[in-house]
mmCIF file of C-alpha atoms in Angstrom:
data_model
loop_
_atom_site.group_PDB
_atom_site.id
_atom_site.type_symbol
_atom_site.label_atom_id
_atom_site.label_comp_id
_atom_site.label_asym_id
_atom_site.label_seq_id
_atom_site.Cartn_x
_atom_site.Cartn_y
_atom_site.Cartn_z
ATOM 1 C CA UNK A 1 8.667 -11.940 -14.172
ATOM 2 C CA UNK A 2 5.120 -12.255 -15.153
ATOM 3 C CA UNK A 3 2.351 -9.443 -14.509
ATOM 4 C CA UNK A 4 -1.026 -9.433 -16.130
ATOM 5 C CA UNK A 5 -3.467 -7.102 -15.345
ATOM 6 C CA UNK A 6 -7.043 -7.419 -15.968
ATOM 7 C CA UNK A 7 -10.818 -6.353 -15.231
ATOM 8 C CA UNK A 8 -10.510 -2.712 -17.612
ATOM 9 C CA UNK A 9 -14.025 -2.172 -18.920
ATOM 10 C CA UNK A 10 -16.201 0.994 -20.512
ATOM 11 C CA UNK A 11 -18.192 2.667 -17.369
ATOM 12 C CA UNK A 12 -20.163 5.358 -17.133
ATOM 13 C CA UNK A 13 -19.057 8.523 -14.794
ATOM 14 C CA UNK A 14 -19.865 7.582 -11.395
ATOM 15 C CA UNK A 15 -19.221 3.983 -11.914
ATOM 16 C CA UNK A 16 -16.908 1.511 -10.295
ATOM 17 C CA UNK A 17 -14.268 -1.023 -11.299
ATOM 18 C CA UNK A 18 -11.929 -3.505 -9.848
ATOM 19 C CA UNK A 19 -8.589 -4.546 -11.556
ATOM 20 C CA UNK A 20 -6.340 -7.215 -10.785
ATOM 21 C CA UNK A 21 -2.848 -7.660 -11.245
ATOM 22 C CA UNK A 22 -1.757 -11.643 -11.195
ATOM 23 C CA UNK A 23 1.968 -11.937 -11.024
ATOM 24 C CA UNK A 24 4.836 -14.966 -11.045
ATOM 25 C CA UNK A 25 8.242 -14.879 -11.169
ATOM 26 C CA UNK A 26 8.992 -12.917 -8.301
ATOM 27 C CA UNK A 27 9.016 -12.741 -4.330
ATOM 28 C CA UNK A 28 5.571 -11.333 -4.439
ATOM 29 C CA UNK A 29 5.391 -10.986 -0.437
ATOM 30 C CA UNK A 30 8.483 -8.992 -0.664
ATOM 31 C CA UNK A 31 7.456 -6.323 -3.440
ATOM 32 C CA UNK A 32 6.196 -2.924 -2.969
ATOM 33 C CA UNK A 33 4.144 -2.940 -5.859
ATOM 34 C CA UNK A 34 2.195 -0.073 -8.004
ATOM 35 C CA UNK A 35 -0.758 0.716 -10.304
ATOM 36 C CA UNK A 36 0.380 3.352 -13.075
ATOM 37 C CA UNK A 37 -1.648 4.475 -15.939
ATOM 38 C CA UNK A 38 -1.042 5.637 -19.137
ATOM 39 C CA UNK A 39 -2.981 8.103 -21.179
ATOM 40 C CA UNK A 40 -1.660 10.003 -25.069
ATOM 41 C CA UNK A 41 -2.419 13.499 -23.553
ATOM 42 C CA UNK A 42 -0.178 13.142 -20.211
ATOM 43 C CA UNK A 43 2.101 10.259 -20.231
ATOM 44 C CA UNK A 44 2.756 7.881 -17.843
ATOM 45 C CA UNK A 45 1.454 8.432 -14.381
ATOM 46 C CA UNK A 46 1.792 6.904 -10.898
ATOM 47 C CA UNK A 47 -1.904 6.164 -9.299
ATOM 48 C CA UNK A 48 -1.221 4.372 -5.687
ATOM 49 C CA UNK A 49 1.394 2.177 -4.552
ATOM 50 C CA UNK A 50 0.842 -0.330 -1.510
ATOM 51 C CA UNK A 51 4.108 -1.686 0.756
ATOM 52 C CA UNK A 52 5.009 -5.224 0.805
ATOM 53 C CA UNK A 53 3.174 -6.386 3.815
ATOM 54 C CA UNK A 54 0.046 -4.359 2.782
ATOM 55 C CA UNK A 55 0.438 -1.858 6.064
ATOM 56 C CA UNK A 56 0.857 0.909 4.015
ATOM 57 C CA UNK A 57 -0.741 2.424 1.126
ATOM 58 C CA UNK A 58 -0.074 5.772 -0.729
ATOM 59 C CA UNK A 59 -2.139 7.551 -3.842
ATOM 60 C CA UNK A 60 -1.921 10.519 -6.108
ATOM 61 C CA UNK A 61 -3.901 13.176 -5.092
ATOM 62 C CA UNK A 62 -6.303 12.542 -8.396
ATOM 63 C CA UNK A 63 -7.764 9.126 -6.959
ATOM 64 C CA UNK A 64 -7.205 9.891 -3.521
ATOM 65 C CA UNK A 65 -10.761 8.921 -1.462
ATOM 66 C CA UNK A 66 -12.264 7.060 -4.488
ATOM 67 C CA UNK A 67 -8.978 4.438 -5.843
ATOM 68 C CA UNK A 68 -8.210 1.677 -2.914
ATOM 69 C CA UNK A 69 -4.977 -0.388 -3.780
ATOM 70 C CA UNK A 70 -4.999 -3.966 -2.083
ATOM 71 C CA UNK A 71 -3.159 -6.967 -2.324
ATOM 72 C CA UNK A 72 -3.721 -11.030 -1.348
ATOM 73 C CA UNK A 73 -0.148 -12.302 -0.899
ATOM 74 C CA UNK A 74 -1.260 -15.579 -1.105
ATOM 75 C CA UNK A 75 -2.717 -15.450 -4.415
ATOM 76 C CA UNK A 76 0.428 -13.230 -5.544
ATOM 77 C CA UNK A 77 -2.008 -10.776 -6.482
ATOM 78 C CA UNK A 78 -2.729 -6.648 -6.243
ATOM 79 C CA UNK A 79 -5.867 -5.173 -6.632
ATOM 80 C CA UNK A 80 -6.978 -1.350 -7.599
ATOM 81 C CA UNK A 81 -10.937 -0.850 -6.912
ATOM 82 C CA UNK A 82 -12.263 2.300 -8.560
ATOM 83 C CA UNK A 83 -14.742 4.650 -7.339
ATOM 84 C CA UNK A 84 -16.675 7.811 -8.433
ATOM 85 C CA UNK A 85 -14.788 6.991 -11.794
ATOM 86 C CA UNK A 86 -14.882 10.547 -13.440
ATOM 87 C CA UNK A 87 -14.213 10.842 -17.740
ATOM 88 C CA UNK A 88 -10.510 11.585 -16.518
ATOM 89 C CA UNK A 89 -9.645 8.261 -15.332
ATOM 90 C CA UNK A 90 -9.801 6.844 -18.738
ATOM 91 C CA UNK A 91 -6.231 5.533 -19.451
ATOM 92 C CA UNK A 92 -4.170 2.212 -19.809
ATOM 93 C CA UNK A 93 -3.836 0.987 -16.422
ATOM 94 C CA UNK A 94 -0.672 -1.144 -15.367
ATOM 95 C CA UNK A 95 0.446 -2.851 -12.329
ATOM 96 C CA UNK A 96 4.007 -2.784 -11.939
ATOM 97 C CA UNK A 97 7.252 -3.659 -9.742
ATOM 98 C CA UNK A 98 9.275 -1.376 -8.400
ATOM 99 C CA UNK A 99 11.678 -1.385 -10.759
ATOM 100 C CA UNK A 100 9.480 -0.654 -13.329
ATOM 101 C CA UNK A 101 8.621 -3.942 -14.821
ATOM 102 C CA UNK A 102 5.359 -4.085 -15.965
ATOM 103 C CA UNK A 103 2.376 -5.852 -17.794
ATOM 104 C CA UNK A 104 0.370 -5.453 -21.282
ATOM 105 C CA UNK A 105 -2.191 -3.295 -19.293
ATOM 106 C CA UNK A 106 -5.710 -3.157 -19.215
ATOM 107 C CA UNK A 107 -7.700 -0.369 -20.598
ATOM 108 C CA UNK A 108 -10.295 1.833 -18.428
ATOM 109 C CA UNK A 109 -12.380 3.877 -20.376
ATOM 110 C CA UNK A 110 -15.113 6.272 -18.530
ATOM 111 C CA UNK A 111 -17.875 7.913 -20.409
ATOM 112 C CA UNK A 112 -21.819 8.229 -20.753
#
């Protein structure tokens, strides 16, 4: 199993970002799949998960109404696009399986 994330950048507050997540090895279509980040002060922590199919969607009340998690099943790919990005969303962001697996990350750092 293969994930690499990508599309971290430095923003200013108020900006937006998209990430992807390419993956291989695995039944992508049948994978509930997640975006996590990672930050020194508070660990790891779980932004917005999206079902298999794509019908449902669920977030952390942090990124609720500005994070949107996606996916493209036929490019075996998930998606986070970032909104109203505030200093606080700076972190590692990873994509990752249900079972934890995970990819090198990609970093998202917010400041003026």
């Amino acid at each position: 199993v293969q994930l690499v994330e990508s599309g971290g950048d430095l923003v200013q507050p108020g900006g937006s970002l998209r990430l992807s997540c390419a993956t291989s090895g695995l039944t992508f279509s049948n994978a509930y799949m997640r975006w996590v980040r990672q930050t020194p002060g508070k660990g790891l922590e779980w932004v917005a998960g999206i079902t298999a199919d794509g019908s449902r969607t669920q977030y952390a009340a942090s990124v609720k109404g500005r994070f949107t998690i996606s996916r493209d099943n036929a490019k075996n790919t998930v998606y986070l696009q970032m909104d109203n990005l505030k200093s606080e969303d700076t972190a590692l962001y990873y994509c990752a399986t249900i079972d934890n697996r995970r990819g090198q990350g990609t970093q998202v750092s917010v400041s003026s």
